[in-house]
JSON list of C-alpha atoms in Angstrom, two decimals:
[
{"chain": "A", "resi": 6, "resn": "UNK", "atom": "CA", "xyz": [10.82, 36.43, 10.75]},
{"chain": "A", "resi": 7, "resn": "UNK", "atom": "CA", "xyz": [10.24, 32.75, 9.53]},
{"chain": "A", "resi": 8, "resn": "UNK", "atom": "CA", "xyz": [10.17, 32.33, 5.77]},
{"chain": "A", "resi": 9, "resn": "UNK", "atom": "CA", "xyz": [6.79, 30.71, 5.42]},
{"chain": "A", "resi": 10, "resn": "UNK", "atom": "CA", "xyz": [4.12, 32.38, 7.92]},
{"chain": "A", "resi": 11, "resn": "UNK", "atom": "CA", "xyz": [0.60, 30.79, 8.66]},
{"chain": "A", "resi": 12, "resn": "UNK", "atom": "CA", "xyz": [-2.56, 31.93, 9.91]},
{"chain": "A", "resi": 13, "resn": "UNK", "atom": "CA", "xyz": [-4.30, 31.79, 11.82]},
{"chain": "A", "resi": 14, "resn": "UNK", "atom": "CA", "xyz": [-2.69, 29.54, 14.35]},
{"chain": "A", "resi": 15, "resn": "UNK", "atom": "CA", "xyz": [-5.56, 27.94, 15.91]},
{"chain": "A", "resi": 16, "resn": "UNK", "atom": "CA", "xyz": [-9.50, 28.09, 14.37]},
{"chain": "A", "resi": 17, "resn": "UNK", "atom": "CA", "xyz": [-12.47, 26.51, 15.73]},
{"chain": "A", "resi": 18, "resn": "UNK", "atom": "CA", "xyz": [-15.31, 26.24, 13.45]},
{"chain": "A", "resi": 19, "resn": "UNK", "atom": "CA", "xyz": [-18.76, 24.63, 13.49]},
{"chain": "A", "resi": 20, "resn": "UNK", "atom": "CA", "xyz": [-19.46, 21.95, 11.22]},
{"chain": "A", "resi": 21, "resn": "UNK", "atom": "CA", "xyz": [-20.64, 23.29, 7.74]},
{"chain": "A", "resi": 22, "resn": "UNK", "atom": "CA", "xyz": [-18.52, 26.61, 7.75]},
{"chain": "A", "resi": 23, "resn": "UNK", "atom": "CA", "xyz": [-16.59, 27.82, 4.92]},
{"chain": "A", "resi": 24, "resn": "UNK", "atom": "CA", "xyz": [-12.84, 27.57, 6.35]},
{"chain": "A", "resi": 25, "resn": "UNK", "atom": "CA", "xyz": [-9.84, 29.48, 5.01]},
{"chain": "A", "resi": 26, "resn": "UNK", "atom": "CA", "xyz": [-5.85, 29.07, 6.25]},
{"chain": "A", "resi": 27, "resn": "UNK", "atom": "CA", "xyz": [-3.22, 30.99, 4.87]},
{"chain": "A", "resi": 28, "resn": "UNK", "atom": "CA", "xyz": [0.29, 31.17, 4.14]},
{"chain": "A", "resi": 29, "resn": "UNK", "atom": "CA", "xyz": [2.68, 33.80, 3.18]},
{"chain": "A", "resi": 30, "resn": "UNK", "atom": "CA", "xyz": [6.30, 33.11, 2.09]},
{"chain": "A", "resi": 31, "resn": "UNK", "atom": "CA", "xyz": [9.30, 35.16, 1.74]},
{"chain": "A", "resi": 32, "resn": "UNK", "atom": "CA", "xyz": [11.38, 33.54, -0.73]},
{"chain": "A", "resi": 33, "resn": "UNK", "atom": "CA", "xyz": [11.34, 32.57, -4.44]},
{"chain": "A", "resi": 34, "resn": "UNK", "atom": "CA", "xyz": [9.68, 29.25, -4.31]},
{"chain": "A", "resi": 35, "resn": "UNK", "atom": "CA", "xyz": [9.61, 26.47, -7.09]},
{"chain": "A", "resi": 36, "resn": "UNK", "atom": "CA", "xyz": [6.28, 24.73, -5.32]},
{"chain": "A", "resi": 37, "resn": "UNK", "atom": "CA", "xyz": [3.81, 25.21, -2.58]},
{"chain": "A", "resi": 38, "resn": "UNK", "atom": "CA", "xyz": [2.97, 21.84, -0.39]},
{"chain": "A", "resi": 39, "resn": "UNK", "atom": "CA", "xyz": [-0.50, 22.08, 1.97]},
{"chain": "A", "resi": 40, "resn": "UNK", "atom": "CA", "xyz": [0.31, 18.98, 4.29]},
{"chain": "A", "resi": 41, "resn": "UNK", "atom": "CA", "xyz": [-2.59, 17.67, 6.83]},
{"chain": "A", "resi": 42, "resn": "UNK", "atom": "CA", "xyz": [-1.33, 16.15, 9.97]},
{"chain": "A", "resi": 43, "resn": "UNK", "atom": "CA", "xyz": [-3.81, 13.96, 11.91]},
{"chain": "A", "resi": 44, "resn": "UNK", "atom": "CA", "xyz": [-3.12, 13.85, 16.28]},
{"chain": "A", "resi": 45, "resn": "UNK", "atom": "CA", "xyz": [-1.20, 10.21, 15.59]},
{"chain": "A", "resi": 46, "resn": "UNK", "atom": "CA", "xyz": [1.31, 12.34, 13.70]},
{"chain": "A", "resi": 47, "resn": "UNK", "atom": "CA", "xyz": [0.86, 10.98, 10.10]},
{"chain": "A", "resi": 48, "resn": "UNK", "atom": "CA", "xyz": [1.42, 13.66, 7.59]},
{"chain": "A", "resi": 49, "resn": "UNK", "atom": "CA", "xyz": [-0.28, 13.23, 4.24]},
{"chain": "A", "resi": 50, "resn": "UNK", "atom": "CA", "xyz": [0.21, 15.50, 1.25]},
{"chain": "A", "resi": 51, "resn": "UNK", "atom": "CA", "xyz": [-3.04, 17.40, -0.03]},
{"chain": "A", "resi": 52, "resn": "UNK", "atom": "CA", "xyz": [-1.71, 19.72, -2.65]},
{"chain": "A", "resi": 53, "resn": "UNK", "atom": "CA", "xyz": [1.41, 20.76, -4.70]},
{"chain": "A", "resi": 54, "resn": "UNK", "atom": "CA", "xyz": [1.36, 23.93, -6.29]},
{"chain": "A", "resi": 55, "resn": "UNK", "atom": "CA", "xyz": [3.71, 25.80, -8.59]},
{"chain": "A", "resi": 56, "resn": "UNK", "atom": "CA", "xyz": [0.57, 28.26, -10.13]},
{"chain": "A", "resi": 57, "resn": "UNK", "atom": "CA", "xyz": [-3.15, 29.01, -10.05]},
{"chain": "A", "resi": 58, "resn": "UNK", "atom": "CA", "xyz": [-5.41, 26.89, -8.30]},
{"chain": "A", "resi": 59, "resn": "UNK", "atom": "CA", "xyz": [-6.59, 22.92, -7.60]},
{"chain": "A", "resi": 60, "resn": "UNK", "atom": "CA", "xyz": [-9.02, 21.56, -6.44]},
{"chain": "A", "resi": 61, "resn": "UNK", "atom": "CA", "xyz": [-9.91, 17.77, -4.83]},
{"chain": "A", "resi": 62, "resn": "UNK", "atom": "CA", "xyz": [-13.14, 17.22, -3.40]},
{"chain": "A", "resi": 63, "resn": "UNK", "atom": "CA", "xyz": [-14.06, 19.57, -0.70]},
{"chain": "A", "resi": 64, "resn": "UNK", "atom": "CA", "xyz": [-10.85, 21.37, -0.63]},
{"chain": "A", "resi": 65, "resn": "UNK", "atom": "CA", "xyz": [-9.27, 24.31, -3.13]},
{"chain": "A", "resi": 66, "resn": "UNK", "atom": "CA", "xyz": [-5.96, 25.24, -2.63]},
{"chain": "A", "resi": 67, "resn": "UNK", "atom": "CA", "xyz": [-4.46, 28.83, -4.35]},
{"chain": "A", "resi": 68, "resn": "UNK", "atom": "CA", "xyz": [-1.72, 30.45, -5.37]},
{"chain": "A", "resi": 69, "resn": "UNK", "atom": "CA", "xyz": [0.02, 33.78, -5.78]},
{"chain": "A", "resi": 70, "resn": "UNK", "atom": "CA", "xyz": [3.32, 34.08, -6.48]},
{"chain": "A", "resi": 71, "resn": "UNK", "atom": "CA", "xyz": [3.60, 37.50, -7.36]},
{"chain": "A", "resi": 72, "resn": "UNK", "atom": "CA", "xyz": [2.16, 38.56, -3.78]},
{"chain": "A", "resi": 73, "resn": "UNK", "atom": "CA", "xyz": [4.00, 35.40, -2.37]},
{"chain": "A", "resi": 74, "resn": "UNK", "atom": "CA", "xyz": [1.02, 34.00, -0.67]},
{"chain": "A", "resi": 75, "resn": "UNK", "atom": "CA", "xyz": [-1.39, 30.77, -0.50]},
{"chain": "A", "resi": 76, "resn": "UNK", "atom": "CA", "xyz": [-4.99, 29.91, 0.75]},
{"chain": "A", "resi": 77, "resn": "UNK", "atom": "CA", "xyz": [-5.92, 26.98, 2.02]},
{"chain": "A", "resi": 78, "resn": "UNK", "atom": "CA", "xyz": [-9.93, 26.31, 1.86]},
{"chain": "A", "resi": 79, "resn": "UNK", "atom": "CA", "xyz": [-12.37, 23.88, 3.02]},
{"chain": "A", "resi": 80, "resn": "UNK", "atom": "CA", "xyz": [-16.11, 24.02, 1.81]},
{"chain": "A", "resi": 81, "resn": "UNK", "atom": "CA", "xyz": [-18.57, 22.49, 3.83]},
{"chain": "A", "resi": 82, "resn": "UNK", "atom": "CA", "xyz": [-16.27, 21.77, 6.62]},
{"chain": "A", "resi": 83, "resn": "UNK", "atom": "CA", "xyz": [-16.80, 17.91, 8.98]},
{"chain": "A", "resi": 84, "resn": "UNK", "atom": "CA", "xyz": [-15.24, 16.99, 12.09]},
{"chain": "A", "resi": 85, "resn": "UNK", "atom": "CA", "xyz": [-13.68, 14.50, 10.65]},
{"chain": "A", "resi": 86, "resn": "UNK", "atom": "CA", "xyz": [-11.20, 17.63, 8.86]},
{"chain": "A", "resi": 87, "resn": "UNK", "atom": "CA", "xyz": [-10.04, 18.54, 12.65]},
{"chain": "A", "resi": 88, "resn": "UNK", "atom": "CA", "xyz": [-6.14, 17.90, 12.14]},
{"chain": "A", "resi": 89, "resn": "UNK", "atom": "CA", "xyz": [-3.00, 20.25, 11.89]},
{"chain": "A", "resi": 90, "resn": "UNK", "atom": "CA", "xyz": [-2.85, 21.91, 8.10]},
{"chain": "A", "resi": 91, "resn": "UNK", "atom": "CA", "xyz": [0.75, 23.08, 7.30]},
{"chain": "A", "resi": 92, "resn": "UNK", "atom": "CA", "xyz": [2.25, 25.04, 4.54]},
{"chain": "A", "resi": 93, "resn": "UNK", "atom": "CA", "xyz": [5.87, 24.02, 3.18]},
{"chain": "A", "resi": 94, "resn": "UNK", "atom": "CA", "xyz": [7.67, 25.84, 0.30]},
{"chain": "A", "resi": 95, "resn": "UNK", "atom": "CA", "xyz": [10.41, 24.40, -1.76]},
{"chain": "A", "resi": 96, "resn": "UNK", "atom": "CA", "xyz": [12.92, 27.25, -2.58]},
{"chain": "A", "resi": 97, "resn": "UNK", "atom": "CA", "xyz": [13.98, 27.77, -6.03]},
{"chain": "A", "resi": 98, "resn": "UNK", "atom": "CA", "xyz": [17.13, 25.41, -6.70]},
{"chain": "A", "resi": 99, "resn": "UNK", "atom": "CA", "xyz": [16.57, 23.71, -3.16]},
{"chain": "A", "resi": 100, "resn": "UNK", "atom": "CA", "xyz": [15.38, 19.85, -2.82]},
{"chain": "A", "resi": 101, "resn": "UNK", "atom": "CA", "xyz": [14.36, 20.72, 0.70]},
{"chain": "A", "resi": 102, "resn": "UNK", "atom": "CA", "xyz": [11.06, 21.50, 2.31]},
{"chain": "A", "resi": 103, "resn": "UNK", "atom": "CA", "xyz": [10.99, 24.97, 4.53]},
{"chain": "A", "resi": 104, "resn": "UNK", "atom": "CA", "xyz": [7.60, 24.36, 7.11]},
{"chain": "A", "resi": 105, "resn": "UNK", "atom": "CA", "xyz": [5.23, 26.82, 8.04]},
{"chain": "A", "resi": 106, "resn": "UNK", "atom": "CA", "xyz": [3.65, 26.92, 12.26]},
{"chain": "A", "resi": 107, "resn": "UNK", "atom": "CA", "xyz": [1.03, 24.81, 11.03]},
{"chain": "A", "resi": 108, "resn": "UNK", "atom": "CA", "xyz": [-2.92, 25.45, 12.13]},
{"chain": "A", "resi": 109, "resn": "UNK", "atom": "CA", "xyz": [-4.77, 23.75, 14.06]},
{"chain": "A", "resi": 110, "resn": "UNK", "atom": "CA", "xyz": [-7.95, 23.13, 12.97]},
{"chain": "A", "resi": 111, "resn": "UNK", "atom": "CA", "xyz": [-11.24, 21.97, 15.03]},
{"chain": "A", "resi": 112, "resn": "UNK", "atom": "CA", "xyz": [-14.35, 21.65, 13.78]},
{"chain": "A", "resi": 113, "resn": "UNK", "atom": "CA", "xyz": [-17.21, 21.33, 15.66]},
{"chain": "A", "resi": 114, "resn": "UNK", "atom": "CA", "xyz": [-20.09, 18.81, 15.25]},
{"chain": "B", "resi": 30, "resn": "UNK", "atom": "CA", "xyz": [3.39, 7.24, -4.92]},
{"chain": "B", "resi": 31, "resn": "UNK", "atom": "CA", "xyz": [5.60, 5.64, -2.21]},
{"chain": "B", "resi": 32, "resn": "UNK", "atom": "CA", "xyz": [4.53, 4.05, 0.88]},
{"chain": "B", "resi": 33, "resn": "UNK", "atom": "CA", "xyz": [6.81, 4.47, 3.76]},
{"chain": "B", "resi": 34, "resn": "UNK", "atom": "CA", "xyz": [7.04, 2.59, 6.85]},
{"chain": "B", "resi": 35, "resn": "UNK", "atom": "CA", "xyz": [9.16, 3.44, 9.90]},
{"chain": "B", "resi": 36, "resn": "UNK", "atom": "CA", "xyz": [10.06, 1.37, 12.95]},
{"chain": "B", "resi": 37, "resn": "UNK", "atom": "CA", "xyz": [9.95, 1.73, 16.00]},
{"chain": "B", "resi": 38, "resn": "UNK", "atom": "CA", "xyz": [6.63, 3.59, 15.83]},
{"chain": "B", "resi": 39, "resn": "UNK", "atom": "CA", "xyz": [6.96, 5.05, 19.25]},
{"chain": "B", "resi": 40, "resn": "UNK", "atom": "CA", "xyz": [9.39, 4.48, 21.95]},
{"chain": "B", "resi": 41, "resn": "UNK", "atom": "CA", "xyz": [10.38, 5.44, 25.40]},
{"chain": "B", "resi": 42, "resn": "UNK", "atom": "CA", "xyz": [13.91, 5.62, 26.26]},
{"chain": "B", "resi": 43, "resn": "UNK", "atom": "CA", "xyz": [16.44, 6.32, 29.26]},
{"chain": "B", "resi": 44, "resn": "UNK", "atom": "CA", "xyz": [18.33, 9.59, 28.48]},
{"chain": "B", "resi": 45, "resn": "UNK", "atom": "CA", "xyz": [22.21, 8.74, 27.78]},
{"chain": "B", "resi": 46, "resn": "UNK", "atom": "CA", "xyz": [20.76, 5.73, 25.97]},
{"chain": "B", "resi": 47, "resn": "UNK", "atom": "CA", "xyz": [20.72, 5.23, 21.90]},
{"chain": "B", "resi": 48, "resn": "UNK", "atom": "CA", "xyz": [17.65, 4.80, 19.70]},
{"chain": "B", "resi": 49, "resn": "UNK", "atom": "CA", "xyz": [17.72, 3.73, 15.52]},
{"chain": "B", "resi": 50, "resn": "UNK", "atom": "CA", "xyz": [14.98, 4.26, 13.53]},
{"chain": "B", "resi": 51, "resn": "UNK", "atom": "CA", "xyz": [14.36, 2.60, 10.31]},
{"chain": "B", "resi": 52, "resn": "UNK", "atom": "CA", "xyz": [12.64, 3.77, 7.67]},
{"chain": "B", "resi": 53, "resn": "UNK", "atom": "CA", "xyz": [12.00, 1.66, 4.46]},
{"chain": "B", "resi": 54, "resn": "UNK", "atom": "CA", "xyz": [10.38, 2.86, 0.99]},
{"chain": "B", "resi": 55, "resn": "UNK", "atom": "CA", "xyz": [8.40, 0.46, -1.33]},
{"chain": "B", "resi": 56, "resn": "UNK", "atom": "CA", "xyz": [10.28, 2.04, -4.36]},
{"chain": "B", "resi": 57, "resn": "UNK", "atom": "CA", "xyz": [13.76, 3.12, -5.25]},
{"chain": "B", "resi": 58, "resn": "UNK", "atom": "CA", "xyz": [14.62, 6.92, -4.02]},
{"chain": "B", "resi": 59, "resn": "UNK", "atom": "CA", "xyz": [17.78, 9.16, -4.53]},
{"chain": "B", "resi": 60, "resn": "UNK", "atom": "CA", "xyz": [16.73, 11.08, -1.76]},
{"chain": "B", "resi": 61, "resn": "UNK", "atom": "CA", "xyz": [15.78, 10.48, 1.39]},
{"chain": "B", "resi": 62, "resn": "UNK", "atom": "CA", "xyz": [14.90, 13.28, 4.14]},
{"chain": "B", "resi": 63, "resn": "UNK", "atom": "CA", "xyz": [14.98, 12.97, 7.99]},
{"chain": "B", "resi": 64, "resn": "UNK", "atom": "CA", "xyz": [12.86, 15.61, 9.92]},
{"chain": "B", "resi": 65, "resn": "UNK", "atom": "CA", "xyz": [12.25, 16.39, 13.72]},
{"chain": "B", "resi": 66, "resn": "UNK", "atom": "CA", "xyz": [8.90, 17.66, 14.78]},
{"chain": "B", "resi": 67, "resn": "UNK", "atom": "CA", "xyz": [9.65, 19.30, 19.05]},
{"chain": "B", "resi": 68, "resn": "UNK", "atom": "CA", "xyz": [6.06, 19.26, 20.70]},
{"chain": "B", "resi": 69, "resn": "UNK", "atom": "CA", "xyz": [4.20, 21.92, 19.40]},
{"chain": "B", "resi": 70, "resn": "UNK", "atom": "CA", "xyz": [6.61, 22.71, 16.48]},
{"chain": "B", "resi": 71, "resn": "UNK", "atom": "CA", "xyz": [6.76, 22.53, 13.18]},
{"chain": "B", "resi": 72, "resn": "UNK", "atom": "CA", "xyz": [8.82, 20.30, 10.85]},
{"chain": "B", "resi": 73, "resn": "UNK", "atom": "CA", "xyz": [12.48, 21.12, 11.13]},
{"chain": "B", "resi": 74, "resn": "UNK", "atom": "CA", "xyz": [14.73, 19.13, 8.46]},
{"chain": "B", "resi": 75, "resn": "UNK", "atom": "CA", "xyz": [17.91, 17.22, 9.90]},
{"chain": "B", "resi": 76, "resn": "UNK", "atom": "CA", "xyz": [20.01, 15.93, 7.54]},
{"chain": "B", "resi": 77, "resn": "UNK", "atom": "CA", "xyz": [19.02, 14.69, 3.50]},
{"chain": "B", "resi": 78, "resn": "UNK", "atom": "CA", "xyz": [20.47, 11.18, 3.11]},
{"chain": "B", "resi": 79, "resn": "UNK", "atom": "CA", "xyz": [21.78, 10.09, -0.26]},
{"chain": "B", "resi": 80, "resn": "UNK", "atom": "CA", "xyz": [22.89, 6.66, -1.01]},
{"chain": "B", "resi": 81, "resn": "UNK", "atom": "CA", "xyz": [26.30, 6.22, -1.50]},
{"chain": "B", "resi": 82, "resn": "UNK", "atom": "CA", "xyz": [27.24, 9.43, -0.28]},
{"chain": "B", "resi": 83, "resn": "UNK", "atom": "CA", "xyz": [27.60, 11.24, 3.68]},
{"chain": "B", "resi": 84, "resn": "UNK", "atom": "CA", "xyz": [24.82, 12.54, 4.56]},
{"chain": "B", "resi": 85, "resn": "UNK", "atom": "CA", "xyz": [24.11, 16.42, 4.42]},
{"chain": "B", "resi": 86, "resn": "UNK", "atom": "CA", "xyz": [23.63, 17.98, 7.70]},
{"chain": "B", "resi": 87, "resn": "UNK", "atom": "CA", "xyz": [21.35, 21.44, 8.45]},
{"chain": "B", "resi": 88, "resn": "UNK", "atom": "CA", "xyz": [22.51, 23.77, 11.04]},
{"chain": "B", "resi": 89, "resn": "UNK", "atom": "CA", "xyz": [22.07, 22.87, 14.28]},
{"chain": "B", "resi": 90, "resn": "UNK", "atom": "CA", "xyz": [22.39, 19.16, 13.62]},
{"chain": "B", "resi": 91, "resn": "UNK", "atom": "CA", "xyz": [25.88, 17.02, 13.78]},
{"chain": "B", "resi": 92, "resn": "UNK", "atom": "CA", "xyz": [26.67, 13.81, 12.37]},
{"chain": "B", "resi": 93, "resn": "UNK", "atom": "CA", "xyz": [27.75, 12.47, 15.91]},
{"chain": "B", "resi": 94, "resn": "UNK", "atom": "CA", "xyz": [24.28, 13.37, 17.66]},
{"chain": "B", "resi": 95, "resn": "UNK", "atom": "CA", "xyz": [22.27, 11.84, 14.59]},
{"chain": "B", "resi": 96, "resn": "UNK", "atom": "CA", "xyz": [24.36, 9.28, 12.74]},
{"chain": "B", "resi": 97, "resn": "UNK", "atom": "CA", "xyz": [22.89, 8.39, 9.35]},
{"chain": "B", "resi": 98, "resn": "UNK", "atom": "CA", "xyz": [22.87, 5.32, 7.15]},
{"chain": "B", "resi": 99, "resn": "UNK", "atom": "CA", "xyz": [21.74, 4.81, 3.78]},
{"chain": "B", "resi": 100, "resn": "UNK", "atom": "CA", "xyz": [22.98, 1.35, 2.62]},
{"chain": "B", "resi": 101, "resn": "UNK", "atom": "CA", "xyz": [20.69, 1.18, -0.44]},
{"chain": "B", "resi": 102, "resn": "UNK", "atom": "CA", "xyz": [17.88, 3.56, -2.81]},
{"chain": "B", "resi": 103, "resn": "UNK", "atom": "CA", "xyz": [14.84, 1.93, -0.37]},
{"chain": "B", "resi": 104, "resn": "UNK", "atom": "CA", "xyz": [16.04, 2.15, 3.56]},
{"chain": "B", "resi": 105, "resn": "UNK", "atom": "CA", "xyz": [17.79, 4.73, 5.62]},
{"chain": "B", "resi": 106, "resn": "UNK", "atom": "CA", "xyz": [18.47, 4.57, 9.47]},
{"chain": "B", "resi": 107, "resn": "UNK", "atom": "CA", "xyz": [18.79, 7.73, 11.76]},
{"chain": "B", "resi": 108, "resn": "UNK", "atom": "CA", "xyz": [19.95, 7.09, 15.17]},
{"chain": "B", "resi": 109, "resn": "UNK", "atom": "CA", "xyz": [19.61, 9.64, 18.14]},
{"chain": "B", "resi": 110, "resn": "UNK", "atom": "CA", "xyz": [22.70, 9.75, 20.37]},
{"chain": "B", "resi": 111, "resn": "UNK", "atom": "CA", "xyz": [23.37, 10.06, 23.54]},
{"chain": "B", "resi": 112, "resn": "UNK", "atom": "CA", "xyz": [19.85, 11.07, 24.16]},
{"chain": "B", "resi": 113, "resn": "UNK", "atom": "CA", "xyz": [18.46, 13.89, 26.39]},
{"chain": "B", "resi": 114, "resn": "UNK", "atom": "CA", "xyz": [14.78, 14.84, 27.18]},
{"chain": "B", "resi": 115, "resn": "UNK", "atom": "CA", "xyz": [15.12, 17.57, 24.90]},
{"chain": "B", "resi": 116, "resn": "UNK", "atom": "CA", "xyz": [15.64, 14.96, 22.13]},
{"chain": "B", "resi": 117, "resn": "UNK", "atom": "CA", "xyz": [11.89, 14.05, 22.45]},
{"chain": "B", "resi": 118, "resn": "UNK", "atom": "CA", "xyz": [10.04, 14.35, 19.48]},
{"chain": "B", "resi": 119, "resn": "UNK", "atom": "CA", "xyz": [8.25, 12.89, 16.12]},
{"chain": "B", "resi": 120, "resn": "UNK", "atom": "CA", "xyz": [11.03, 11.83, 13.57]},
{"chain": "B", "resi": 121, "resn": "UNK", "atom": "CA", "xyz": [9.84, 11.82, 10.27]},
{"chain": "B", "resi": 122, "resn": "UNK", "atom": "CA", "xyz": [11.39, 10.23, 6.70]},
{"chain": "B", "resi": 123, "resn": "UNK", "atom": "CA", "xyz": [10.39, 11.51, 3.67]},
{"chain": "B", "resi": 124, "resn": "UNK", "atom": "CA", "xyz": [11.22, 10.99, -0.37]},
{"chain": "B", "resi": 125, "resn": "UNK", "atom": "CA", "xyz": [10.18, 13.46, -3.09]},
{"chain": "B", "resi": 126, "resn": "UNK", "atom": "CA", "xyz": [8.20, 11.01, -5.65]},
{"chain": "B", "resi": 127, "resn": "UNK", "atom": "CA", "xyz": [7.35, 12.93, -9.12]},
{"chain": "B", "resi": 128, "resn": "UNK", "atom": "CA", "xyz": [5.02, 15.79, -8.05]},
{"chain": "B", "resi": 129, "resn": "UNK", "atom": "CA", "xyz": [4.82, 14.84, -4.22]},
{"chain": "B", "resi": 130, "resn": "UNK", "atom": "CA", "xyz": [6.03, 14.82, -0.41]},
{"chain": "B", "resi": 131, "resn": "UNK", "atom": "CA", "xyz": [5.56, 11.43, 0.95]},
{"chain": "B", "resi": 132, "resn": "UNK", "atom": "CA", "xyz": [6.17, 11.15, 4.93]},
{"chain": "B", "resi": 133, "resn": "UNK", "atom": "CA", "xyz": [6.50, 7.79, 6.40]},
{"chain": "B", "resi": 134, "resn": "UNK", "atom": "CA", "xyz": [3.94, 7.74, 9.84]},
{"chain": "B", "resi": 135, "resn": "UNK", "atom": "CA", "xyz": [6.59, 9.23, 12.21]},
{"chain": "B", "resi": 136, "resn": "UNK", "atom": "CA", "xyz": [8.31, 7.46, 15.26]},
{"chain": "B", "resi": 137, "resn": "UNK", "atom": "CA", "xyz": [7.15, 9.42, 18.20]},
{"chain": "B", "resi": 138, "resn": "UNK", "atom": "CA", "xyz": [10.19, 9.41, 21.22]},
{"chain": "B", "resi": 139, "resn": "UNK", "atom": "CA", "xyz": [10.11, 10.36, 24.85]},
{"chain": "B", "resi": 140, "resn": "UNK", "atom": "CA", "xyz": [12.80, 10.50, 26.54]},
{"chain": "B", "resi": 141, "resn": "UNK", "atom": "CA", "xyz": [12.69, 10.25, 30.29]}
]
């Protein structure tokens, strides 16, 4: 079993849908990374989390650390948000990153 | 923030052959990470490069297949060895900046 787990794997959504990606983790974590790569392969960093919840624009990221799990959610989802969304937890004590699948996201125009 | 920037940004290569990637950071870092991305795959870290020091090496990875340098607190090299089509992938750097994960834009090798 991999320590961070994602899903779905793959959604397709229309444009305009409420979207929501998850990720569960199986180890004491001091932060929670969402990531967004684009198809060229650039990774850019949407959230850190250590508690609660954040929000920047039309995305909200959340956290649970007593059930060890994350939500990753999109209001008002555009094409231009098609890309591959990946979880990454940085154990307690650790300077490294542990990745989840990632999910592939399409939305539809 | 820190903007990274990697070179080559893509390259195809003969398999036996050698490829070094740079990657250079606009501000001073301790740490510097190397990661592999296989087609399809997620991230999978290779070694954490610290400047003045050897390298540290996850399992699976060997200092003689990926040689590291880190000559100073802005640039790191990783070079892929003896190279095999199963070597093809994205190669990432990355540097923990305050609160964040920066990743430079990936060099993105196929090896034929």
């Amino acid at each position: 079993k991999n320590e961070v787990e994602q899903s779905p794997q793959n959604l397709t959504a229309q444009e305009g849908e409420f979207i929501t990606i998850n990720c569960s983790y199986s180890v004491g974590i001091s932060a929670l990374h969402w990531l967004q790569q684009h198809p060229g392969g650039g990774i850019v960093s949407l959230f850190m989390l250590s508690s609660g919840k954040k929000k920047h624009g039309r995305l909200i990221a959340t956290i649970n650390i007593q059930e060890k799990h994350s939500s990753l959610h999109i209001t008002a989802s555009h094409p231009r948000d098609s890309a591959v969304y990946i979880c990454a937890v940085r154990a307690q004590g650790a300077q490294k990153l542990v990745f989840g699948q990632g999910t592939r996201l399409t939305i539809n125009p | 923030s820190a903007v990274i920037s990697q070179k080559p940004s893509r390259d195809i290569c003969q398999r036996g052959t050698s490829l070094t990637i740079q990657c250079q950071v606009d501000s001073q870092v301790t740490m510097m990470f190397w990661y592999r991305q296989q087609p399809g795959q997620s991230l999978t870290l290779i070694a954490t490069a610290n400047q003045g020091s050897e390298a540290t090496y996850e399992s699976g990875f060997v200092i003689d297949k990926f040689p590291i340098s880190r000559p100073n607190l802005t640039f790191s090299t990783l070079t892929v060895s003896n190279m095999s089509p199963e070597d093809s992938s994205i190669y990432l750097c990355s540097v923990w900046g305050g609160n964040e994960q920066f990743f430079g834009p990936g060099t993105r090798l196929t090896v034929l």
